[in-house]
C-alpha atoms as an extended CHARMM CRD file, in Angstrom:
* protein
*
        91  EXT
         1         1  MET       CA              0.0020000000        0.0000000000        0.0740000000  PROA      1               0.0000000000
         2         2  PHE       CA              2.6590000000        2.5910000000        0.9190000000  PROA      2               0.0000000000
         3         3  GLY       CA              4.5340000000        1.7220000000       -2.3270000000  PROA      3               0.0000000000
         4         4  ARG       CA              1.5350000000        2.8480000000       -4.2060000000  PROA      4               0.0000000000
         5         5  ILE       CA              1.2720000000        6.0140000000       -2.2500000000  PROA      5               0.0000000000
         6         6  ARG       CA              4.9850000000        6.7490000000       -2.6700000000  PROA      6               0.0000000000
         7         7  LYS       CA              4.4640000000        6.2770000000       -6.5400000000  PROA      7               0.0000000000
         8         8  LEU       CA              1.6790000000        8.6920000000       -6.5290000000  PROA      8               0.0000000000
         9         9  TRP       CA              3.5560000000       11.3820000000       -4.7730000000  PROA      9               0.0000000000
        10        10  ARG       CA              6.7870000000       10.6400000000       -6.8260000000  PROA      10              0.0000000000
        11        11  VAL       CA              8.5120000000       13.8660000000       -7.9690000000  PROA      11              0.0000000000
        12        12  ASP       CA             10.6460000000       14.0000000000      -11.0650000000  PROA      12              0.0000000000
        13        13  THR       CA             13.2410000000       16.4840000000      -12.0410000000  PROA      13              0.0000000000
        14        14  THR       CA             13.8860000000       17.9020000000      -15.4950000000  PROA      14              0.0000000000
        15        15  PRO       CA             17.0710000000       17.2180000000      -17.0180000000  PROA      15              0.0000000000
        16        16  GLU       CA             19.6050000000       20.0640000000      -17.4940000000  PROA      16              0.0000000000
        17        17  ASP       CA             17.6810000000       23.1970000000      -17.0570000000  PROA      17              0.0000000000
        18        18  ASP       CA             16.0920000000       22.8760000000      -13.7770000000  PROA      18              0.0000000000
        19        19  LYS       CA             17.7760000000       20.5200000000      -11.1750000000  PROA      19              0.0000000000
        20        20  ARG       CA             15.2160000000       21.0880000000       -8.3560000000  PROA      20              0.0000000000
        21        21  ALA       CA             12.1240000000       18.9470000000       -7.7020000000  PROA      21              0.0000000000
        22        22  HSD       CA              8.7010000000       20.1500000000       -8.4390000000  PROA      22              0.0000000000
        23        23  ASN       CA              5.5600000000       19.3090000000       -6.4070000000  PROA      23              0.0000000000
        24        24  LEU       CA              2.3290000000       18.2130000000       -7.6730000000  PROA      24              0.0000000000
        25        25  PHE       CA              0.5430000000       21.4570000000       -6.9780000000  PROA      25              0.0000000000
        26        26  GLU       CA              3.2840000000       23.3640000000       -8.9670000000  PROA      26              0.0000000000
        27        27  ALA       CA              2.9800000000       20.9930000000      -11.7740000000  PROA      27              0.0000000000
        28        28  ALA       CA             -0.7760000000       21.2760000000      -11.7850000000  PROA      28              0.0000000000
        29        29  ALA       CA             -0.6600000000       25.1210000000      -11.8800000000  PROA      29              0.0000000000
        30        30  VAL       CA              1.7680000000       25.2110000000      -14.6970000000  PROA      30              0.0000000000
        31        31  TYR       CA             -0.0150000000       22.5280000000      -16.5540000000  PROA      31              0.0000000000
        32        32  VAL       CA             -3.4790000000       24.1690000000      -16.3090000000  PROA      32              0.0000000000
        33        33  ALA       CA             -2.1160000000       27.5490000000      -17.1290000000  PROA      33              0.0000000000
        34        34  ALA       CA             -0.2960000000       26.1450000000      -20.1470000000  PROA      34              0.0000000000
        35        35  CYS       CA             -3.4230000000       24.4470000000      -21.3130000000  PROA      35              0.0000000000
        36        36  ALA       CA             -5.2960000000       27.8160000000      -21.0480000000  PROA      36              0.0000000000
        37        37  GLU       CA             -2.6370000000       29.4550000000      -23.0920000000  PROA      37              0.0000000000
        38        38  ASP       CA             -2.3520000000       26.5370000000      -25.5790000000  PROA      38              0.0000000000
        39        39  ASP       CA              1.3420000000       26.1260000000      -24.8700000000  PROA      39              0.0000000000
        40        40  GLN       CA              2.1150000000       22.6170000000      -25.7750000000  PROA      40              0.0000000000
        41        41  GLU       CA              5.8110000000       22.7820000000      -24.8150000000  PROA      41              0.0000000000
        42        42  GLN       CA              4.9770000000       23.9040000000      -21.2690000000  PROA      42              0.0000000000
        43        43  ILE       CA              2.1930000000       21.3260000000      -21.0360000000  PROA      43              0.0000000000
        44        44  ASP       CA              4.6220000000       18.5030000000      -21.8820000000  PROA      44              0.0000000000
        45        45  GLU       CA              7.2460000000       19.9230000000      -19.5050000000  PROA      45              0.0000000000
        46        46  ALA       CA              4.8760000000       20.1630000000      -16.5150000000  PROA      46              0.0000000000
        47        47  ALA       CA              3.3700000000       16.6490000000      -17.2710000000  PROA      47              0.0000000000
        48        48  GLY       CA              6.8650000000       15.2920000000      -16.8490000000  PROA      48              0.0000000000
        49        49  TRP       CA              7.4060000000       16.7980000000      -13.4340000000  PROA      49              0.0000000000
        50        50  VAL       CA              5.2630000000       14.2990000000      -11.4670000000  PROA      50              0.0000000000
        51        51  SER       CA              3.4220000000       10.9810000000      -12.2560000000  PROA      51              0.0000000000
        52        52  PRO       CA              0.2010000000       11.2760000000      -14.2260000000  PROA      52              0.0000000000
        53        53  GLU       CA             -1.7990000000       10.2000000000      -11.1770000000  PROA      53              0.0000000000
        54        54  ALA       CA             -0.2910000000       12.9390000000       -8.9980000000  PROA      54              0.0000000000
        55        55  LEU       CA             -0.8260000000       15.4430000000      -11.8870000000  PROA      55              0.0000000000
        56        56  SER       CA             -4.5130000000       14.4300000000      -12.0610000000  PROA      56              0.0000000000
        57        57  PHE       CA             -4.9040000000       14.8430000000       -8.3060000000  PROA      57              0.0000000000
        58        58  GLY       CA             -3.2950000000       18.2910000000       -8.5130000000  PROA      58              0.0000000000
        59        59  VAL       CA             -5.4900000000       19.3360000000      -11.4500000000  PROA      59              0.0000000000
        60        60  ASN       CA             -8.6020000000       18.2160000000       -9.5200000000  PROA      60              0.0000000000
        61        61  GLU       CA             -7.6150000000       20.0670000000       -6.4640000000  PROA      61              0.0000000000
        62        62  LEU       CA             -6.8110000000       23.2390000000       -8.5230000000  PROA      62              0.0000000000
        63        63  ALA       CA            -10.2900000000       22.9620000000      -10.1710000000  PROA      63              0.0000000000
        64        64  CYS       CA            -11.9340000000       22.6130000000       -6.7890000000  PROA      64              0.0000000000
        65        65  ARG       CA            -10.2570000000       25.5850000000       -5.3230000000  PROA      65              0.0000000000
        66        66  ALA       CA            -10.9080000000       27.6450000000       -8.4160000000  PROA      66              0.0000000000
        67        67  ILE       CA            -14.6330000000       26.8530000000       -8.2950000000  PROA      67              0.0000000000
        68        68  ILE       CA            -14.9190000000       27.6860000000       -4.6370000000  PROA      68              0.0000000000
        69        69  ALA       CA            -13.0860000000       30.9570000000       -5.1070000000  PROA      69              0.0000000000
        70        70  LEU       CA            -15.3440000000       31.9760000000       -8.1760000000  PROA      70              0.0000000000
        71        71  ALA       CA            -18.4250000000       30.8690000000       -6.1750000000  PROA      71              0.0000000000
        72        72  ARG       CA            -17.4660000000       33.0560000000       -3.2150000000  PROA      72              0.0000000000
        73        73  GLU       CA            -16.6230000000       35.9920000000       -5.6570000000  PROA      73              0.0000000000
        74        74  ARG       CA            -19.9160000000       35.6540000000       -7.4350000000  PROA      74              0.0000000000
        75        75  ASP       CA            -21.9340000000       34.7830000000       -4.3770000000  PROA      75              0.0000000000
        76        76  GLU       CA            -23.1970000000       31.6080000000       -6.1230000000  PROA      76              0.0000000000
        77        77  SER       CA            -23.1190000000       27.9330000000       -5.4240000000  PROA      77              0.0000000000
        78        78  PRO       CA            -20.0710000000       26.0080000000       -6.6340000000  PROA      78              0.0000000000
        79        79  GLY       CA            -22.3830000000       23.8350000000       -8.6760000000  PROA      79              0.0000000000
        80        80  ALA       CA            -23.8650000000       26.7030000000      -10.5550000000  PROA      80              0.0000000000
        81        81  VAL       CA            -20.4440000000       28.3150000000      -11.1710000000  PROA      81              0.0000000000
        82        82  ALA       CA            -19.1130000000       24.9480000000      -12.5140000000  PROA      82              0.0000000000
        83        83  ARG       CA            -22.1270000000       24.5300000000      -14.7940000000  PROA      83              0.0000000000
        84        84  THR       CA            -21.7150000000       28.0640000000      -16.2150000000  PROA      84              0.0000000000
        85        85  LEU       CA            -17.9720000000       27.6350000000      -16.8540000000  PROA      85              0.0000000000
        86        86  LEU       CA            -18.7460000000       24.4690000000      -18.7620000000  PROA      86              0.0000000000
        87        87  GLY       CA            -21.7330000000       26.0920000000      -20.7340000000  PROA      87              0.0000000000
        88        88  LEU       CA            -24.3310000000       23.7380000000      -19.1570000000  PROA      88              0.0000000000
        89        89  PRO       CA            -27.8260000000       24.7840000000      -18.3210000000  PROA      89              0.0000000000
        90        90  ALA       CA            -28.6960000000       25.6990000000      -14.7960000000  PROA      90              0.0000000000
        91        91  ALA       CA            -29.8210000000       22.5960000000      -12.7840000000  PROA      91              0.0000000000
């Protein structure tokens, strides 16, 4: 069990340019921002910093935090904000 957890939280480093380790939240932030800017090179780089599972977890956490922040800002429910952002009809 702990082996699977260690794998999930595994942190890779990039080759020559950046010798420091990146955490999953940093990878998620860079990955999502790069997706929003359609920057494939940055997407690929951030995706290589952590395992796919860790990146998925980080992206999910970022999405949750963003929805909560927008909901508070708009004084709406998180569900309403999520549906609006995705262009879905109100529930």
